[in-house]
JSON list of C-alpha atoms in Angstrom, two decimals:
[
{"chain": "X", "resi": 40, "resn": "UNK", "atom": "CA", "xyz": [-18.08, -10.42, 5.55]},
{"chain": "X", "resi": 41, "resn": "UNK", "atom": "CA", "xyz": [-16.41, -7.16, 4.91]},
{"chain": "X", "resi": 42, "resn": "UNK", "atom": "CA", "xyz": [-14.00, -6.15, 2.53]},
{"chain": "X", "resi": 43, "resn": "UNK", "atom": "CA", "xyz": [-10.47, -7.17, 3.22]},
{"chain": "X", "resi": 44, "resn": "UNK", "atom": "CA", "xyz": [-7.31, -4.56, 1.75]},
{"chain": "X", "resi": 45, "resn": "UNK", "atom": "CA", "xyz": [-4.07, -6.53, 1.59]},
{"chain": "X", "resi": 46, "resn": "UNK", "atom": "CA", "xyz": [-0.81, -5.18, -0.26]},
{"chain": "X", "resi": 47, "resn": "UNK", "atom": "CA", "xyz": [1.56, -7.80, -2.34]},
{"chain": "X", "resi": 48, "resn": "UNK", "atom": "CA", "xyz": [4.78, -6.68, -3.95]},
{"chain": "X", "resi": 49, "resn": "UNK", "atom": "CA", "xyz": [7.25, -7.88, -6.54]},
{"chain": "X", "resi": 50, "resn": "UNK", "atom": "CA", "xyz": [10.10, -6.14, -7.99]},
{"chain": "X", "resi": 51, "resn": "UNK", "atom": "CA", "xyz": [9.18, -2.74, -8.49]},
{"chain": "X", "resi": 52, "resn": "UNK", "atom": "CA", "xyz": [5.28, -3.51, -9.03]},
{"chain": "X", "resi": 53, "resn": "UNK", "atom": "CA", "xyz": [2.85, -2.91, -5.91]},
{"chain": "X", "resi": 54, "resn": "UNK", "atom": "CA", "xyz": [-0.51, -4.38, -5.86]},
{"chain": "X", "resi": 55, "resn": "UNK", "atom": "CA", "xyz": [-3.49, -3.30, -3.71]},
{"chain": "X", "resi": 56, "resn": "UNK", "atom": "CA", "xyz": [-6.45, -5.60, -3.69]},
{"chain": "X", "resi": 57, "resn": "UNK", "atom": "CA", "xyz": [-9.87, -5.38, -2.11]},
{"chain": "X", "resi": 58, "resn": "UNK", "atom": "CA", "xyz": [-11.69, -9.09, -1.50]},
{"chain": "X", "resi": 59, "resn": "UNK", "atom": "CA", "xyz": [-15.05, -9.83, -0.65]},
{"chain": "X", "resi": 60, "resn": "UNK", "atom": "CA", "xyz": [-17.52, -12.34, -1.41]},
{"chain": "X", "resi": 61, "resn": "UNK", "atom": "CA", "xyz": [-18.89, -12.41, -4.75]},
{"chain": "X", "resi": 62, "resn": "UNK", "atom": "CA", "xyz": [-19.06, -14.91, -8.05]},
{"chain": "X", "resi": 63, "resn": "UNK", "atom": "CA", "xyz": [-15.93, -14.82, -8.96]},
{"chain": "X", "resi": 64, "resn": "UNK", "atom": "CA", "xyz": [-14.99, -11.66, -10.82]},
{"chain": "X", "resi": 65, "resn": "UNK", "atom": "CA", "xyz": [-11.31, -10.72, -10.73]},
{"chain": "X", "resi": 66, "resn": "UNK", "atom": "CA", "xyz": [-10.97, -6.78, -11.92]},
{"chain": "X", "resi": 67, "resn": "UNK", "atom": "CA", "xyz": [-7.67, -5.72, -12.63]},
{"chain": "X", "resi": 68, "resn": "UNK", "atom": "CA", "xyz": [-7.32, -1.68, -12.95]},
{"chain": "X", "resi": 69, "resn": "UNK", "atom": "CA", "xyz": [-11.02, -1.63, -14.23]},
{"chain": "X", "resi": 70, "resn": "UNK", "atom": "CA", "xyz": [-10.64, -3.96, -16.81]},
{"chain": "X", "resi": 71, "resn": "UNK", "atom": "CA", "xyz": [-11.36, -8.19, -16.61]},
{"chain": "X", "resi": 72, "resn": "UNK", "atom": "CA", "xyz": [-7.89, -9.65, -15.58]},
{"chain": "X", "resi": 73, "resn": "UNK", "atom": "CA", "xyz": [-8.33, -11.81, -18.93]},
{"chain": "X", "resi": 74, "resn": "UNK", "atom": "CA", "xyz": [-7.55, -8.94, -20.66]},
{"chain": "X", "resi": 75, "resn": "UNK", "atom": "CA", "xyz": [-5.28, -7.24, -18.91]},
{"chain": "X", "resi": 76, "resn": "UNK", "atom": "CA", "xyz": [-2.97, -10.10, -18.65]},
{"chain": "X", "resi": 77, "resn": "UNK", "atom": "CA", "xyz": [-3.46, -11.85, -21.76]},
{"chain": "X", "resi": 78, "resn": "UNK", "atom": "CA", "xyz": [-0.91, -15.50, -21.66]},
{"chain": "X", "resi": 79, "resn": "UNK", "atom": "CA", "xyz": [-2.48, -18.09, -19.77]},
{"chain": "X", "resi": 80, "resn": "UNK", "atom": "CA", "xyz": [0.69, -18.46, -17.76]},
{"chain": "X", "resi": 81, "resn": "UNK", "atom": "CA", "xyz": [-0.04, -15.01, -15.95]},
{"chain": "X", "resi": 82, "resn": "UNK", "atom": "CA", "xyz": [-3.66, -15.47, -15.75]},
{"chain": "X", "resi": 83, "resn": "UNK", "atom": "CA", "xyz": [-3.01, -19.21, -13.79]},
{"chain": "X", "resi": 84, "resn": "UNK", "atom": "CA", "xyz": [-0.57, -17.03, -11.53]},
{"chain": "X", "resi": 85, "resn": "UNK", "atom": "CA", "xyz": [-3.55, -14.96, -10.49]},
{"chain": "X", "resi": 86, "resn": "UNK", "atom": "CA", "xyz": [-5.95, -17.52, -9.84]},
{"chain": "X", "resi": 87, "resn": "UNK", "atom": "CA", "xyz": [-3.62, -20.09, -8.15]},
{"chain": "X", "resi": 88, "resn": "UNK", "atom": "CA", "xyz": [-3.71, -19.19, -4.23]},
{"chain": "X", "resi": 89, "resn": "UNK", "atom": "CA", "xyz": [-8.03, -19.29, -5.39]},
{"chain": "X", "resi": 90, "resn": "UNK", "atom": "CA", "xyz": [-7.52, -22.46, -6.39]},
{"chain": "X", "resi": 91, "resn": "UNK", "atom": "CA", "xyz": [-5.66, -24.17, -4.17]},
{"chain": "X", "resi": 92, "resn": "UNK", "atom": "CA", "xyz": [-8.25, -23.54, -1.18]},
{"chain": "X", "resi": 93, "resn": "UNK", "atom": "CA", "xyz": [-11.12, -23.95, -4.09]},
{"chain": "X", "resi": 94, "resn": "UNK", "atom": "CA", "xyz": [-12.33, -20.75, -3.77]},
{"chain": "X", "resi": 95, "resn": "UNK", "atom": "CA", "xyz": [-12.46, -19.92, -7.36]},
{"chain": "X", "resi": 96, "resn": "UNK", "atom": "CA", "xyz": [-15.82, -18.81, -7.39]},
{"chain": "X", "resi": 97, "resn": "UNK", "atom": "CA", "xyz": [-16.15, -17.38, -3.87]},
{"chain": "X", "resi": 98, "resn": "UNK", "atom": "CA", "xyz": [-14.66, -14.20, -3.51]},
{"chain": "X", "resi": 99, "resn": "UNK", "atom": "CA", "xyz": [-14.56, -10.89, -5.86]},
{"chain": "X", "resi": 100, "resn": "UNK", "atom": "CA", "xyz": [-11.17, -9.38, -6.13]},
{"chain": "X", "resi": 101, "resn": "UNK", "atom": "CA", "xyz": [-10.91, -5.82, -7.00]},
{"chain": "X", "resi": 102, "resn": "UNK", "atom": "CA", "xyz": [-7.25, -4.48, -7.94]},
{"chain": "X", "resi": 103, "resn": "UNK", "atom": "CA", "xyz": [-5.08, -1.52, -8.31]},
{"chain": "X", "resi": 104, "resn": "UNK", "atom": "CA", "xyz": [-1.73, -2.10, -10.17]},
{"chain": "X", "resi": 105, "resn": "UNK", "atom": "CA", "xyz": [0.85, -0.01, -10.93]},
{"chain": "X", "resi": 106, "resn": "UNK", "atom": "CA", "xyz": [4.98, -0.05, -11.57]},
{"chain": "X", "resi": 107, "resn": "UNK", "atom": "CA", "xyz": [7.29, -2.91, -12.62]},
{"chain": "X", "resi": 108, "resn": "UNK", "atom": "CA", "xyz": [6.68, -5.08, -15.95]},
{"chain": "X", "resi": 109, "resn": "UNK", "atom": "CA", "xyz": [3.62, -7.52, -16.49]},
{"chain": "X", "resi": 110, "resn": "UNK", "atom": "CA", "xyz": [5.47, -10.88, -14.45]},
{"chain": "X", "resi": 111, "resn": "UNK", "atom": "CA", "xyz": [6.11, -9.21, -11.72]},
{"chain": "X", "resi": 112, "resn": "UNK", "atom": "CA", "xyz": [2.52, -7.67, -11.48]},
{"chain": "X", "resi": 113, "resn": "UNK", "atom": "CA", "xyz": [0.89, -11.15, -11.84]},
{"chain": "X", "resi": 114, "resn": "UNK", "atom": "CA", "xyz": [3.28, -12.01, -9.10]},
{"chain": "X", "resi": 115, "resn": "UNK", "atom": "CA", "xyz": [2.83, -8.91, -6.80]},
{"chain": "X", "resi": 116, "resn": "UNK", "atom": "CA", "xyz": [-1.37, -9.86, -7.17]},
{"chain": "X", "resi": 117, "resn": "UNK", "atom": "CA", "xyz": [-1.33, -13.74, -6.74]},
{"chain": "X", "resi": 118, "resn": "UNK", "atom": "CA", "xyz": [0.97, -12.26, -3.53]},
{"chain": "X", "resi": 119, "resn": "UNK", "atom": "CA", "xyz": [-1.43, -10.13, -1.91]},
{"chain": "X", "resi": 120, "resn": "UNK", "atom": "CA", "xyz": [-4.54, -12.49, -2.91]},
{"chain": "X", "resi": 121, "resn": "UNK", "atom": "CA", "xyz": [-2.49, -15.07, -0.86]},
{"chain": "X", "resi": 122, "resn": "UNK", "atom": "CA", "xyz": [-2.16, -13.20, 2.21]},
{"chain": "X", "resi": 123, "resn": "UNK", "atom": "CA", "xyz": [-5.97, -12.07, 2.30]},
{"chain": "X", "resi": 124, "resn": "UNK", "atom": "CA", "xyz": [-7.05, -15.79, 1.75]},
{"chain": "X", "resi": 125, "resn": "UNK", "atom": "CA", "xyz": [-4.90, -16.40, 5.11]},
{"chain": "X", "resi": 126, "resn": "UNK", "atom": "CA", "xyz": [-6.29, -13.51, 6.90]},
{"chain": "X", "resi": 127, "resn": "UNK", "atom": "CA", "xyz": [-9.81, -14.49, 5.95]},
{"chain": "X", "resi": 128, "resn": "UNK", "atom": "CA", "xyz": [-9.12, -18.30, 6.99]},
{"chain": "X", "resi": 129, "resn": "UNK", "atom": "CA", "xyz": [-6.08, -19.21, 8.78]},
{"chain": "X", "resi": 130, "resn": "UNK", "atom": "CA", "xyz": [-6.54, -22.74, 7.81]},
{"chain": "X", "resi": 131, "resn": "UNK", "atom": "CA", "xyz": [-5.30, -21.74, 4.14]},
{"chain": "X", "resi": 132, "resn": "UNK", "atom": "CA", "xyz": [-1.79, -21.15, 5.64]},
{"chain": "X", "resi": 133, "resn": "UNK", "atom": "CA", "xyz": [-1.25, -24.88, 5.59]},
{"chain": "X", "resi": 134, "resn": "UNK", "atom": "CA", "xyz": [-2.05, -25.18, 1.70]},
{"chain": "X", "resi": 135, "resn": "UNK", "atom": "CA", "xyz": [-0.62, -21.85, 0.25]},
{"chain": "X", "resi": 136, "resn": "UNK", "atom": "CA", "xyz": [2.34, -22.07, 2.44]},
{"chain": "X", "resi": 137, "resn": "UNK", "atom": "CA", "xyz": [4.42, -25.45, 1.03]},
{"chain": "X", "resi": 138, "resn": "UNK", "atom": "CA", "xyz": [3.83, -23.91, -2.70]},
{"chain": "X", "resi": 139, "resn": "UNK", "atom": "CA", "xyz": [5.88, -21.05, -1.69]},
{"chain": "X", "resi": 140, "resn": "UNK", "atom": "CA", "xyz": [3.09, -18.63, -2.29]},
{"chain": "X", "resi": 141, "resn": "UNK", "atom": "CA", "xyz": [3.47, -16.51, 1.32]},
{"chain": "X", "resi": 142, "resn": "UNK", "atom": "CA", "xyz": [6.89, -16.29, 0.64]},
{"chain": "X", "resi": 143, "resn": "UNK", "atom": "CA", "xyz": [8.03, -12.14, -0.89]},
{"chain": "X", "resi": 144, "resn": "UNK", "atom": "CA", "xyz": [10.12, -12.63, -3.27]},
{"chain": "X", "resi": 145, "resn": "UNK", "atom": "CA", "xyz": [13.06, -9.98, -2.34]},
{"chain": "X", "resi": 146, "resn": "UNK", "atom": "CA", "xyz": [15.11, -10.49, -5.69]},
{"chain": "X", "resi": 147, "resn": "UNK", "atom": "CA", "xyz": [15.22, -6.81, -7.05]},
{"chain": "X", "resi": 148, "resn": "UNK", "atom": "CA", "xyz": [16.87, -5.59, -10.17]},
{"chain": "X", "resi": 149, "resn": "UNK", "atom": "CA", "xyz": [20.93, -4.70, -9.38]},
{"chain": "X", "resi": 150, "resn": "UNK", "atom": "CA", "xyz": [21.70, -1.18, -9.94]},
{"chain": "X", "resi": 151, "resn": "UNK", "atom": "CA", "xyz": [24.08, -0.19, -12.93]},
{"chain": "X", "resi": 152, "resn": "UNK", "atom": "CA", "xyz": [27.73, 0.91, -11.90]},
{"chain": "X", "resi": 153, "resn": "UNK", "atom": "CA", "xyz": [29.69, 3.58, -12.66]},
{"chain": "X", "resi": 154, "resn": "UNK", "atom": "CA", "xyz": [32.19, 3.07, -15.33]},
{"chain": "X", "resi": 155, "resn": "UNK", "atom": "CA", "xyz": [30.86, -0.03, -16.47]},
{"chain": "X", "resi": 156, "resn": "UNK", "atom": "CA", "xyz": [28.49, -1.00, -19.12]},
{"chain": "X", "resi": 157, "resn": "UNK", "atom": "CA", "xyz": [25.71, -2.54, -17.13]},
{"chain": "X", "resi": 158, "resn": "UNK", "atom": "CA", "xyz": [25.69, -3.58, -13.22]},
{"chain": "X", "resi": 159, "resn": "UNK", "atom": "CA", "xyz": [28.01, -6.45, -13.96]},
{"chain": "X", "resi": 160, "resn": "UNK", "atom": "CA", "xyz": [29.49, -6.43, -17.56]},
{"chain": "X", "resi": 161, "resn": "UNK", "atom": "CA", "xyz": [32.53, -4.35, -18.10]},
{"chain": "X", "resi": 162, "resn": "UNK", "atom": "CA", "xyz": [33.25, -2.55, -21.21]},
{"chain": "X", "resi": 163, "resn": "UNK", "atom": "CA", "xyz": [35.06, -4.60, -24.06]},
{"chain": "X", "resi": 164, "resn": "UNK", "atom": "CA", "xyz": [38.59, -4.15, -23.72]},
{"chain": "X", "resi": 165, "resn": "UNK", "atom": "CA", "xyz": [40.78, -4.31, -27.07]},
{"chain": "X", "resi": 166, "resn": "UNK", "atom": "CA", "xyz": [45.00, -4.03, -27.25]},
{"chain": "X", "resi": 167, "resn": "UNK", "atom": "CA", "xyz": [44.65, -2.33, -30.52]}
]
């Protein structure tokens, strides 16, 4: 099997990642995704598209990271992980698909408006 490239994005944080079979090892920007994403909450984010088609231990993941807070690259990652899983085996669709994990999530931040203190909230008025 060659390697496969797939992009996932999330907010303003782009992930490139390069699967191919291996034991298992997830590298994040050179370092062991344990310790570049610390909580368990973001490191079960990574590895859930691997472990819904039990394939924890099958394929090493190789990733590039950049932009956007720590969330949204855990989600960007667990993204594109999804959508090589489904190019490798199209039988995955059927699994990943109903958890939502296919799905790009388009919510982006709102821009801030002129005149006002943040994109929605005005400034305090006062009659004094």
């Amino acid at each position: 099997m060659e390697t496969v490239h797939k992009i996932g994005r999330r907010k303003t944080a782009v992930a490139r990642i390069y699967l191919s079979e291996g034991k298992g090892n997830i590298t994040v920007n050179k370092k062991d995704f344990k310790n570049y994403f610390t909580t368990g909450t973001l490191q079960y984010k990574i590895q859930q598209p691997l472990m819904l088609t039990e394939n924890l231990e099958s394929y090493d993941i190789k990733v590039n990271v950049y932009g956007g807070g720590i969330t949204g690259q855990a989600e960007a990652i667990r993204l594109a992980i999804t959508r090589a899983l489904v190019a490798i085996n199209e039988e995955h669709k059927a699994v990943l698909k109903p958890e939502g994990l296919l799905t790009r999530d388009p919510r982006m931040v709102e821009r801030k408006k002129f005149g006002q203190k943040k994109a929605r909230k005005k400034f305090q008025f006062s009659k004094r």
